[in-house]
Short mmCIF file of C-alpha atoms in Angstrom, two decimals:
data_model
loop_
_atom_site.label_atom_id
_atom_site.label_comp_id
_atom_site.label_asym_id
_atom_site.label_seq_id
_atom_site.Cartn_x
_atom_site.Cartn_y
_atom_site.Cartn_z
CA MET A 104 5.94 16.29 -11.86
CA LYS A 105 8.60 18.06 -12.44
CA TYR A 106 10.85 20.04 -10.28
CA SER A 107 12.28 23.35 -10.88
CA ALA A 108 15.03 25.88 -8.53
CA VAL A 109 12.31 26.45 -6.09
CA LEU A 110 9.05 24.56 -5.44
CA VAL A 111 5.78 25.84 -3.53
CA PHE A 112 2.76 23.51 -3.10
CA ALA A 113 -1.10 24.12 -3.32
CA LEU A 114 -2.54 22.01 -0.78
CA VAL A 115 -4.96 20.75 -2.91
CA ALA A 116 -8.34 17.92 -1.80
CA THR A 117 -10.99 16.56 -2.89
CA LEU A 118 -13.62 14.29 -0.97
CA ALA A 119 -16.27 12.06 -3.02
CA ALA A 120 -18.78 10.36 -1.43
CA CYS A 121 -22.46 9.52 -1.91
CA SER A 122 -25.44 7.64 -0.31
CA GLY A 123 -28.39 7.55 -0.90
CA ALA A 124 -30.36 8.17 1.94
CA PRO A 125 -30.87 11.37 2.85
CA ALA A 126 -29.36 12.47 5.75
CA GLN A 127 -31.49 13.24 9.21
CA ARG A 128 -30.18 14.92 10.74
CA PRO A 129 -27.03 17.91 9.72
CA ALA A 130 -23.46 15.96 8.18
CA ALA A 131 -21.19 16.89 10.72
CA GLN A 132 -18.15 19.01 9.41
CA ALA A 133 -16.98 19.14 13.52
CA ALA A 134 -16.49 16.67 16.26
CA LYS A 135 -16.02 15.97 19.83
CA THR A 136 -15.34 12.03 19.26
CA VAL A 137 -14.26 10.40 16.31
CA THR A 138 -15.11 6.19 16.62
CA ILE A 139 -12.62 4.03 13.13
CA ALA A 140 -13.21 0.60 13.51
CA ILE A 141 -9.92 -1.36 12.71
CA SER A 142 -9.48 -5.23 11.74
CA SER A 143 -6.73 -5.92 14.03
CA ASP A 144 -4.29 -4.84 16.49
CA GLU A 145 -1.51 -2.39 14.62
CA GLY A 146 1.19 -2.16 17.36
CA THR A 147 2.38 0.18 19.16
CA LEU A 148 1.69 2.97 16.10
CA THR A 149 5.24 3.74 15.40
CA PRO A 150 6.92 3.36 12.06
CA PHE A 151 8.47 0.69 12.66
CA THR A 152 5.53 -1.28 14.86
CA ASN A 153 2.79 -0.82 12.57
CA GLU A 154 1.65 -4.61 10.68
CA SER A 155 0.70 -2.28 7.72
CA GLY A 156 1.01 -0.13 5.62
CA TYR A 157 -2.98 -0.18 5.81
CA PRO A 158 -4.77 1.38 7.67
CA GLY A 159 -1.47 0.89 10.05
CA ASP A 160 -0.03 3.35 7.75
CA ASN A 161 -2.34 5.86 8.37
CA LEU A 162 -2.57 5.86 11.62
CA VAL A 163 1.11 6.85 11.88
CA LYS A 164 1.22 9.77 9.31
CA LEU A 165 -2.11 10.89 12.22
CA ILE A 166 0.97 11.10 14.93
CA PHE A 167 4.28 11.51 13.20
CA ASP A 168 5.19 14.31 10.42
CA THR A 169 6.43 14.14 6.77
CA LEU A 170 8.88 16.19 5.20
CA LEU A 171 5.63 16.98 2.86
CA VAL A 172 2.36 15.31 1.37
CA GLN A 173 0.37 13.72 -0.84
CA ARG A 174 -2.57 15.94 -1.89
CA GLY A 175 -3.92 15.16 -5.11
CA GLU A 176 -1.30 13.01 -7.36
CA THR A 177 2.03 16.33 -6.09
CA VAL A 178 3.17 17.01 -2.55
CA ALA A 179 2.32 20.16 -0.54
CA PRO A 180 4.35 21.44 2.68
CA SER A 181 4.69 19.67 5.75
CA LEU A 182 7.88 20.38 8.01
CA ALA A 183 9.30 21.22 5.31
CA THR A 184 7.59 24.92 3.35
CA ALA A 185 9.05 23.78 0.49
CA VAL A 186 12.51 21.93 -1.71
CA GLU A 187 14.78 23.28 -4.08
CA THR A 188 16.59 21.17 -6.83
CA THR A 189 17.99 22.29 -9.86
CA ASP A 190 19.71 18.57 -10.49
CA ASN A 191 16.61 16.17 -8.81
CA LYS A 192 19.76 15.60 -7.11
CA VAL A 193 20.09 18.41 -4.60
CA PHE A 194 17.32 19.07 -2.40
CA ARG A 195 17.25 21.91 -0.21
CA LEU A 196 14.64 21.54 2.11
CA PRO A 197 13.33 24.60 4.88
CA LEU A 198 12.12 23.20 7.71
CA ARG A 199 8.86 25.00 9.29
CA THR A 200 9.70 27.08 12.50
CA GLY A 201 8.04 26.97 15.81
CA VAL A 202 7.07 22.86 15.55
CA THR A 203 6.99 20.88 18.66
CA TRP A 204 6.75 18.01 19.57
CA GLN A 205 3.87 16.76 21.14
CA ASP A 206 6.04 16.62 24.62
CA GLY A 207 6.62 20.26 24.22
CA ARG A 208 10.02 19.64 22.41
CA PRO A 209 11.50 21.68 19.58
CA PHE A 210 11.76 20.37 15.63
CA THR A 211 15.18 21.07 14.73
CA ALA A 212 17.23 19.95 11.17
CA ALA A 213 18.78 17.93 14.11
CA ASP A 214 14.90 16.13 14.62
CA VAL A 215 15.84 15.45 10.44
CA VAL A 216 18.94 14.83 10.05
CA PHE A 217 18.73 12.52 12.41
CA SER A 218 16.30 10.50 10.86
CA VAL A 219 17.38 9.52 7.80
CA GLU A 220 20.64 8.02 9.56
CA PHE A 221 18.40 5.78 12.24
CA TYR A 222 16.36 4.91 9.20
CA ARG A 223 19.52 3.95 6.70
CA GLU A 224 20.43 1.48 10.08
CA ASN A 225 17.19 0.47 10.74
CA LEU A 226 15.69 -0.84 7.96
CA SER A 227 12.37 -3.23 9.74
CA GLY A 228 9.20 -2.78 9.41
CA ASP A 229 5.99 -1.54 7.70
CA SER A 230 6.58 1.98 7.72
CA ALA A 231 10.35 2.00 7.92
CA ILE A 232 11.51 3.95 4.86
CA ASP A 233 14.17 2.87 2.32
CA VAL A 234 17.13 5.69 3.00
CA ARG A 235 19.89 4.11 1.88
CA PRO A 236 19.65 6.75 -2.08
CA ILE A 237 20.21 9.86 0.46
CA ARG A 238 23.97 9.63 0.11
CA THR A 239 24.11 12.37 3.23
CA VAL A 240 22.07 14.42 4.60
CA LYS A 241 22.71 17.63 6.17
CA ALA A 242 21.88 20.59 8.27
CA ASP A 243 21.60 24.40 7.71
CA GLY A 244 20.06 26.27 10.02
CA ASP A 245 16.50 25.99 9.93
CA ALA A 246 17.27 24.09 6.15
CA VAL A 247 18.64 20.62 6.02
CA THR A 248 20.14 19.74 2.30
CA MET A 249 19.93 15.98 1.41
CA THR A 250 22.06 14.57 -1.73
CA LEU A 251 21.25 11.39 -3.54
CA ASP A 252 23.54 8.42 -4.45
CA ALA A 253 22.38 9.49 -8.44
CA PRO A 254 19.01 12.02 -9.88
CA ASP A 255 15.97 10.98 -8.87
CA PRO A 256 13.25 12.88 -10.22
CA GLU A 257 10.51 10.48 -7.67
CA PHE A 258 12.81 11.32 -4.75
CA PRO A 259 9.90 14.23 -3.17
CA LEU A 260 7.60 11.82 -3.11
CA ARG A 261 9.02 8.90 -2.79
CA ILE A 262 10.79 9.81 0.24
CA LEU A 263 9.97 12.60 1.53
CA SER A 264 5.96 12.42 1.49
CA ASP A 265 6.31 9.32 3.07
CA MET A 266 8.99 9.43 5.45
CA ALA A 267 8.11 9.92 9.07
CA VAL A 268 10.30 12.58 11.06
CA LEU A 269 11.79 10.65 14.06
CA PRO A 270 12.16 12.82 17.76
CA LYS A 271 16.51 12.87 18.16
CA HIS A 272 16.23 12.57 21.97
CA LEU A 273 13.90 9.59 22.02
CA TRP A 274 14.61 7.63 19.78
CA GLU A 275 18.49 7.91 19.62
CA SER A 276 18.45 5.03 22.44
CA VAL A 277 16.60 2.84 21.13
CA THR A 278 18.63 -0.35 20.22
CA LYS A 279 15.34 -2.15 19.21
CA VAL A 280 13.16 -0.71 16.60
CA ASN A 281 11.12 -4.16 17.40
CA GLU A 282 9.73 -3.60 20.67
CA ALA A 283 9.47 0.24 20.83
CA GLY A 284 6.71 0.87 23.49
CA THR A 285 3.47 3.81 23.08
CA ASP A 286 6.43 6.65 24.68
CA LYS A 287 7.85 6.35 21.43
CA ALA A 288 4.68 7.32 20.03
CA ILE A 289 5.44 10.39 19.92
CA GLY A 290 5.80 13.09 16.56
CA THR A 291 4.69 16.46 15.34
CA GLY A 292 0.70 14.82 13.83
CA PRO A 293 -2.57 16.23 14.39
CA PHE A 294 -3.08 13.40 17.12
CA ARG A 295 -1.51 12.57 19.99
CA LEU A 296 -1.63 8.75 21.20
CA THR A 297 -2.64 8.94 24.61
CA ALA A 298 -4.48 5.08 25.24
CA TYR A 299 -3.16 2.09 24.19
CA ASP A 300 -4.71 -1.48 24.96
CA LYS A 301 -3.53 -4.25 21.88
CA GLU A 302 -7.58 -6.06 21.77
CA ARG A 303 -9.69 -2.99 22.67
CA GLY A 304 -7.32 -0.42 20.39
CA TYR A 305 -6.25 3.53 21.07
CA THR A 306 -6.92 6.63 21.87
CA LEU A 307 -5.87 9.30 20.03
CA THR A 308 -6.06 13.70 21.60
CA ALA A 309 -6.09 15.49 19.09
CA ASN A 310 -2.45 18.16 19.77
CA PRO A 311 -4.03 22.18 19.79
CA GLY A 312 -0.56 23.48 19.33
CA TYR A 313 -0.41 21.55 15.04
CA PHE A 314 1.02 23.95 12.82
CA GLY A 315 -1.48 22.78 9.80
CA GLY A 316 -4.09 24.35 13.15
CA LYS A 317 -6.34 22.59 15.68
CA PRO A 318 -7.68 19.08 14.71
CA LYS A 319 -11.59 19.81 13.87
CA VAL A 320 -12.46 16.22 15.67
CA ASP A 321 -11.03 16.06 19.34
CA THR A 322 -10.65 13.23 19.98
CA VAL A 323 -10.04 9.46 17.64
CA LYS A 324 -11.26 6.67 19.05
CA VAL A 325 -9.50 2.86 17.00
CA ASN A 326 -11.48 0.43 17.87
CA VAL A 327 -10.32 -3.41 17.52
CA ILE A 328 -12.78 -5.52 15.48
CA PRO A 329 -12.17 -8.47 13.90
CA GLN A 330 -15.38 -9.13 11.97
CA GLU A 331 -16.04 -7.32 8.25
CA THR A 332 -20.20 -7.95 9.83
CA THR A 333 -19.56 -6.80 13.57
CA GLN A 334 -18.19 -3.19 12.08
CA PHE A 335 -20.58 -2.96 9.62
CA ALA A 336 -23.47 -3.33 11.62
CA ALA A 337 -21.33 -1.03 14.91
CA LEU A 338 -21.78 1.59 11.35
CA ARG A 339 -25.46 1.07 11.82
CA THR A 340 -25.88 1.25 14.80
CA GLY A 341 -23.59 4.60 15.78
CA GLU A 342 -21.53 2.82 17.26
CA VAL A 343 -18.35 3.58 14.88
CA SER A 344 -18.42 6.65 13.02
CA LEU A 345 -16.06 5.38 9.86
CA SER A 346 -15.09 1.49 9.06
CA VAL A 347 -11.52 1.40 7.39
CA ARG A 348 -12.79 -2.14 5.96
CA ASN A 349 -13.84 -1.64 1.40
CA VAL A 350 -16.76 -2.22 1.35
CA PRO A 351 -17.84 -5.36 -0.40
CA PRO A 352 -19.92 -4.26 -4.10
CA GLN A 353 -22.10 -6.70 -2.21
CA GLN A 354 -23.54 -4.33 0.61
CA ARG A 355 -23.14 -0.68 -0.51
CA ALA A 356 -26.43 -0.51 -1.76
CA ALA A 357 -27.57 -1.26 1.21
CA LEU A 358 -25.26 0.43 3.49
CA ARG A 359 -26.57 4.43 1.33
CA SER A 360 -30.38 3.10 1.92
CA GLN A 361 -29.29 4.02 5.84
CA PRO A 362 -30.27 6.58 7.15
CA ASN A 363 -27.12 8.56 8.26
CA ILE A 364 -24.80 6.45 6.45
CA GLY A 365 -22.58 7.55 3.32
CA ILE A 366 -19.73 5.50 1.44
CA ALA A 367 -16.87 8.20 0.82
CA GLU A 368 -15.70 6.20 -3.04
CA GLY A 369 -12.45 7.29 -5.02
CA THR A 370 -9.50 5.38 -6.99
CA GLU A 371 -7.43 3.39 -4.62
CA PHE A 372 -3.81 1.91 -7.09
CA ALA A 373 -4.66 -1.33 -3.94
CA SER A 374 -3.97 -4.76 -6.64
CA THR A 375 -5.25 -7.79 -6.50
CA MET A 376 -3.00 -10.51 -8.53
CA LEU A 377 -2.93 -14.22 -8.49
CA GLN A 378 0.92 -14.33 -6.90
CA PHE A 379 3.15 -17.55 -8.56
CA ASN A 380 5.81 -19.26 -6.55
CA THR A 381 8.48 -18.70 -9.20
CA THR A 382 10.89 -21.00 -7.84
CA ARG A 383 8.48 -23.99 -7.92
CA PRO A 384 8.54 -25.55 -10.83
CA PRO A 385 6.45 -25.43 -12.52
CA PHE A 386 6.08 -21.81 -11.59
CA ASP A 387 9.87 -21.09 -12.93
CA ARG A 388 9.26 -21.04 -15.82
CA ALA A 389 7.46 -17.70 -17.74
CA GLU A 390 5.79 -19.91 -20.88
CA VAL A 391 4.40 -21.96 -17.98
CA ARG A 392 2.73 -18.29 -16.90
CA ARG A 393 1.65 -17.33 -19.07
CA ALA A 394 -0.17 -19.46 -20.49
CA ILE A 395 -2.14 -20.70 -17.08
CA ALA A 396 -2.33 -16.39 -17.52
CA LYS A 397 -4.50 -16.84 -20.55
CA ALA A 398 -7.00 -19.32 -18.92
CA VAL A 399 -8.05 -16.28 -16.62
CA ASP A 400 -10.67 -13.67 -17.64
CA VAL A 401 -10.10 -10.45 -15.93
CA SER A 402 -12.71 -8.62 -17.11
CA ASP A 403 -15.69 -10.90 -15.53
CA LEU A 404 -13.37 -11.06 -12.33
CA VAL A 405 -14.30 -7.78 -11.62
CA LYS A 406 -18.01 -7.85 -13.24
CA THR A 407 -18.66 -10.60 -11.14
CA ALA A 408 -15.91 -10.54 -7.91
CA LEU A 409 -16.50 -7.43 -7.65
CA LEU A 410 -19.65 -6.05 -9.22
CA GLY A 411 -18.74 -4.26 -11.64
CA GLN A 412 -17.30 -2.02 -8.62
CA GLY A 413 -13.38 -2.34 -9.89
CA THR A 414 -11.11 -2.12 -12.72
CA PRO A 415 -9.82 -5.52 -14.48
CA GLY A 416 -5.73 -5.80 -14.47
CA ASN A 417 -3.51 -4.93 -17.09
CA PRO A 418 -0.93 -7.53 -17.23
CA GLY A 419 2.34 -4.82 -17.06
CA PHE A 420 0.74 -4.40 -12.90
CA VAL A 421 0.12 0.25 -12.99
CA HIS A 422 -2.83 0.68 -12.07
CA PRO A 423 -4.41 3.66 -15.53
CA GLU A 424 -5.23 6.02 -13.08
CA SER A 425 -1.21 6.11 -11.85
CA PRO A 426 0.48 9.41 -11.14
CA VAL A 427 3.87 6.17 -13.15
CA GLY A 428 0.91 6.37 -15.63
CA GLY A 429 2.50 3.80 -18.29
CA PRO A 430 1.33 1.69 -22.06
CA ALA A 431 -1.93 0.90 -22.34
CA LEU A 432 -1.34 -3.11 -22.65
CA PRO A 433 -3.68 -5.46 -24.76
CA PRO A 434 -5.87 -8.10 -22.02
CA LEU A 435 -4.33 -11.47 -21.98
CA PHE A 436 -7.03 -13.63 -21.59
CA ASP A 437 -7.23 -16.19 -23.84
CA VAL A 438 -9.12 -19.92 -23.71
CA GLU A 439 -8.43 -21.18 -27.04
CA ALA A 440 -4.27 -19.84 -26.82
CA ALA A 441 -4.10 -21.23 -23.84
CA LYS A 442 -4.96 -24.47 -24.33
CA ARG A 443 -2.51 -24.25 -27.58
CA GLU A 444 0.84 -23.30 -25.41
CA LEU A 445 -0.41 -26.00 -23.03
CA ASP A 446 -0.13 -28.32 -26.02
CA ALA A 447 3.44 -26.17 -26.70
CA LEU A 448 4.96 -27.46 -23.36
CA GLY A 449 3.94 -31.16 -23.73
CA ALA A 450 1.55 -31.12 -20.81
CA LYS A 451 -0.50 -33.72 -22.74
CA PRO A 452 -4.50 -35.02 -20.66
CA GLY A 453 -4.47 -36.75 -17.81
CA PRO A 454 -6.53 -38.55 -15.35
CA GLY A 455 -9.41 -36.70 -14.41
CA GLY A 456 -8.58 -34.43 -17.35
CA VAL A 457 -6.40 -32.91 -15.07
CA ARG A 458 -2.86 -32.22 -17.99
CA THR A 459 0.78 -34.26 -17.01
CA LEU A 460 4.14 -31.72 -17.39
CA ASP A 461 7.18 -32.80 -16.57
CA GLY A 462 5.92 -36.17 -15.41
CA LYS A 463 3.55 -34.25 -12.92
CA PRO A 464 -0.17 -33.68 -12.40
CA MET A 465 -0.87 -29.92 -12.40
CA SER A 466 -2.71 -29.43 -9.45
CA TYR A 467 -1.14 -26.71 -7.76
CA GLU A 468 -3.19 -25.37 -4.02
CA LEU A 469 -4.48 -21.46 -4.22
CA LEU A 470 -4.11 -19.96 -0.66
CA VAL A 471 -6.42 -17.19 0.29
CA GLN A 472 -6.66 -14.56 3.12
CA SER A 473 -10.12 -16.30 5.16
CA THR A 474 -10.92 -13.10 5.51
CA SER A 475 -11.45 -11.55 2.41
CA THR A 476 -14.62 -11.36 0.50
CA ASP A 477 -13.87 -10.96 -3.19
CA ARG A 478 -10.47 -12.74 -2.76
CA LEU A 479 -12.53 -15.97 -1.77
CA ARG A 480 -14.84 -15.77 -5.10
CA SER A 481 -12.51 -14.54 -7.30
CA ALA A 482 -10.28 -17.86 -6.13
CA GLU A 483 -13.79 -19.90 -7.22
CA LEU A 484 -13.94 -18.06 -10.23
CA ILE A 485 -10.21 -18.47 -10.87
CA ARG A 486 -9.93 -22.21 -9.78
CA ASP A 487 -13.58 -22.94 -12.60
CA MET A 488 -11.65 -21.10 -15.36
CA LEU A 489 -8.21 -23.09 -14.74
CA LYS A 490 -10.04 -26.00 -15.51
CA ASN A 491 -11.25 -25.85 -18.52
CA VAL A 492 -8.03 -26.20 -19.72
CA GLY A 493 -6.73 -29.10 -17.65
CA VAL A 494 -5.54 -27.53 -15.14
CA GLU A 495 -6.56 -28.32 -11.27
CA ILE A 496 -6.42 -25.67 -8.49
CA LYS A 497 -7.09 -26.73 -5.15
CA VAL A 498 -7.94 -23.73 -3.38
CA THR A 499 -7.37 -23.71 0.41
CA SER A 500 -8.52 -20.75 2.78
CA LEU A 501 -6.22 -19.38 5.65
CA ASP A 502 -6.31 -16.57 8.86
CA PRO A 503 -3.69 -13.21 7.42
CA ASP A 504 -1.67 -13.80 9.94
CA SER A 505 -1.19 -17.86 8.28
CA LEU A 506 -0.56 -16.80 5.00
CA ASP A 507 1.45 -14.28 5.70
CA THR A 508 3.81 -17.32 7.68
CA LYS A 509 3.51 -19.39 4.11
CA VAL A 510 4.00 -15.26 1.57
CA TRP A 511 5.75 -13.77 3.24
CA PRO A 512 7.41 -15.09 6.99
CA ASP A 513 8.70 -12.36 8.55
CA TYR A 514 8.04 -9.98 5.84
CA ASP A 515 11.35 -10.32 4.50
CA VAL A 516 11.70 -11.67 0.96
CA LYS A 517 15.52 -13.27 2.03
CA LYS A 518 13.39 -16.38 4.29
CA GLY A 519 11.69 -17.68 1.46
CA ARG A 520 8.30 -19.07 1.26
CA ASN A 521 5.96 -22.10 1.06
CA TYR A 522 3.26 -21.84 -1.72
CA ASP A 523 2.71 -22.66 -4.98
CA LEU A 524 0.06 -19.85 -6.01
CA THR A 525 -1.72 -17.07 -4.03
CA MET A 526 -3.80 -14.19 -4.20
CA TRP A 527 -2.03 -11.48 -2.14
CA GLY A 528 -2.47 -7.42 -3.22
CA TRP A 529 -0.56 -4.46 -2.35
CA SER A 530 -1.45 -0.63 -0.99
CA ALA A 531 -2.34 1.95 -2.59
CA PRO A 532 1.61 3.85 -1.59
CA VAL A 533 3.49 0.65 -3.48
CA MET A 534 2.07 2.28 -6.96
CA GLN A 535 2.38 5.66 -6.59
CA THR A 536 5.87 5.48 -8.25
CA SER A 537 7.70 3.37 -10.20
CA SER A 538 11.04 3.67 -7.92
CA GLN A 539 8.15 1.77 -5.19
CA ILE A 540 7.41 -0.59 -8.20
CA VAL A 541 10.89 -2.30 -9.03
CA SER A 542 11.38 -3.37 -4.96
CA LEU A 543 8.61 -6.16 -6.40
CA PHE A 544 10.47 -7.46 -9.29
CA ASP A 545 14.20 -6.84 -8.42
CA SER A 546 15.74 -10.30 -8.30
CA ASP A 547 18.49 -8.57 -5.76
CA PRO A 548 16.09 -8.91 -2.01
CA GLU A 549 17.70 -6.24 -0.69
CA ASP A 550 15.91 -3.56 -3.40
CA GLY A 551 13.29 -6.56 -4.01
CA ASN A 552 11.99 -6.31 -0.35
CA LEU A 553 9.33 -6.60 -2.12
CA ASN A 554 9.52 -9.82 -4.41
CA ILE A 555 7.34 -12.28 -2.24
CA GLY A 556 7.45 -15.25 -5.67
CA GLY A 557 10.95 -14.53 -5.84
CA PHE A 558 11.20 -13.03 -8.95
CA SER A 559 13.96 -13.43 -11.54
CA ASP A 560 14.34 -12.15 -14.60
CA ALA A 561 18.00 -10.56 -15.94
CA GLY A 562 16.10 -8.78 -18.81
CA VAL A 563 13.99 -7.07 -15.95
CA ASP A 564 16.80 -6.29 -13.73
CA LYS A 565 18.12 -4.46 -17.13
CA ALA A 566 15.63 -2.64 -17.25
CA ILE A 567 15.17 -2.35 -12.99
CA ASP A 568 18.99 -0.79 -13.76
CA GLU A 569 18.28 1.79 -16.60
CA LEU A 570 15.49 2.84 -15.17
CA LYS A 571 17.24 3.82 -11.99
CA ALA A 572 19.28 5.71 -14.09
CA THR A 573 17.25 8.21 -15.35
CA THR A 574 17.21 11.87 -14.12
CA THR A 575 14.06 13.74 -15.32
CA PRO A 576 10.75 12.88 -14.87
CA GLU A 577 10.30 12.36 -18.89
CA LYS A 578 12.81 10.01 -18.87
CA ARG A 579 12.31 8.22 -16.08
CA ALA A 580 8.63 7.43 -16.95
CA ALA A 581 9.49 6.26 -21.10
CA ALA A 582 11.67 3.66 -18.67
CA ALA A 583 8.83 2.84 -16.80
CA ALA A 584 6.54 1.79 -19.63
CA GLY A 585 8.97 -0.17 -20.92
CA LEU A 586 9.70 -2.19 -17.33
CA GLN A 587 6.10 -2.66 -17.40
CA ARG A 588 6.38 -4.17 -20.61
CA LYS A 589 8.46 -6.81 -20.04
CA ILE A 590 6.89 -7.40 -16.77
CA ALA A 591 3.75 -8.23 -19.12
CA GLU A 592 6.03 -10.60 -20.09
CA GLN A 593 7.57 -12.62 -17.69
CA LEU A 594 4.84 -12.82 -15.44
CA PRO A 595 5.58 -13.22 -11.89
CA PHE A 596 2.00 -12.54 -10.91
CA LEU A 597 -1.02 -12.06 -12.67
CA THR A 598 -2.04 -8.19 -11.69
CA LEU A 599 -6.66 -9.36 -12.05
CA TYR A 600 -8.20 -5.74 -11.03
CA TYR A 601 -8.24 -3.22 -8.70
CA ARG A 602 -10.42 -2.60 -6.86
CA ASN A 603 -12.82 0.80 -6.54
CA GLY A 604 -12.70 2.30 -3.17
CA ALA A 605 -15.32 2.58 -1.42
CA TYR A 606 -15.93 3.37 2.64
CA ALA A 607 -18.51 3.50 5.13
CA TYR A 608 -19.22 7.08 7.79
CA ARG A 609 -22.40 8.29 10.26
CA LYS A 610 -22.16 11.48 8.41
CA ASP A 611 -24.28 12.83 11.48
CA ALA A 612 -21.23 11.74 13.20
CA TYR A 613 -18.27 13.42 11.55
CA ALA A 614 -18.14 14.72 7.61
CA GLY A 615 -15.22 15.96 6.44
CA TRP A 616 -13.73 13.12 5.06
CA THR A 617 -11.97 14.16 1.93
CA TRP A 618 -10.83 11.85 -0.26
CA GLN A 619 -7.01 11.56 -1.99
CA ASN A 620 -6.46 9.01 -4.42
CA GLY A 621 -3.57 6.04 -3.31
CA LEU A 622 -4.74 7.15 0.68
CA GLY A 623 -7.98 6.80 0.75
CA VAL A 624 -9.72 8.77 3.88
CA LEU A 625 -7.95 8.45 6.82
CA HIS A 626 -5.08 10.23 6.22
CA SER A 627 -4.33 14.21 8.05
CA GLY A 628 -6.04 16.10 5.40
CA SER A 629 -9.44 14.69 6.63
CA PHE A 630 -8.85 16.36 9.98
CA VAL A 631 -7.02 19.22 9.33
CA GLY A 632 -7.79 22.60 7.18
#
């Protein structure tokens, strides 16, 4: 994206939906009530208390607005009506007037200034935004000006379209953000949180005075249904209007054939990878990681585990359709090369055909989330692939909370990790900008707050510094491509694939779902406009 002196953004949205059977009743473009099935509790739906990026952050953003909103690969007005910049360092944001918080208090520039400073002091929670690049923020009537430490051409998409704006009058007394209750879940967004039960879910009620127009749905009920099969069964009976679970490839044809069920499909940037604990031998050696990676056929994983409904992983991590872009790096798979490289490392065959490296059997545990069908199947396939080169893998299935405790305790990389290998993934927003991607690799735990493998490499850190120093979109793209090549060499993890997005819904309940690459259908654009 290139930003000139004054930017005015157009709202662009597209719907990608497929259904195998004709609807028995007309598709509903508005509804009194829509019921959404989620898999687990998402806390009190504030930017500091939701439990996940998806669907937790998506639900938070139905309550709290951002200054800009993502539409397509660019951004459009929201609480800010435009962006004014000449150098990608100083950004002036005229604000929308006449907006009120859901409790009736007026929204002002002071709320935006407060929000930036509050996030600066409270970098905790899945949806809490890292605003440290903002050196100063000042109010000027119905506008705010943000000055960055350094020019950042991705700033509007990376922060302005992601930072939920907080009401100063409610949050200025909060000292423990992780304990914020539902009384703090007050935004300017299209829906207000009106009921919450930790076991059952939420009720969101339309904000009739929403500046973007009255939502097309009066009430959104969000039900907690942990089991995948139960969610889809409820969808078939009409108890649920939308399941936020990505429909497994094995079930898509069957669901499409059901009367009144549609499937919204599109590109997602969510990733699945084989993550190495690079602080634990032998995965602290790039040559070992590369040799193991060459034994894994990522194309076969897409074909077998996803039934072709996905894209094989790029060794440089970035999805080929991501806004970040980057070079088309060649696949790594080469079994014979893997064997030769393991031989060169001195990994000699031992009992049962398992190689021995540095006096220890190459036998490792691979942790997998028990609720993910495609990851479990992929782990089994990887186990068989690595057996072919003399590496033994023991697959261990864990519930999501237990897995997180071993891989990312308290969501804080500074607290270490306790695993050999894990099947892992990042939700789509991580791949929206190069500035977000670097958090996976930076050796500084403050900047590398998603570096769950403890990866550290001086060359990669240098490439990150060069990327951060860029001032234009063109230079940022070139630096991001260079970083991807470094990652493909070092392989802190092996990117396996990116699943195609597919979300099933009841057309007779509500069919206004709008696809947004990187967000799916659960966002404000599906309800407003």
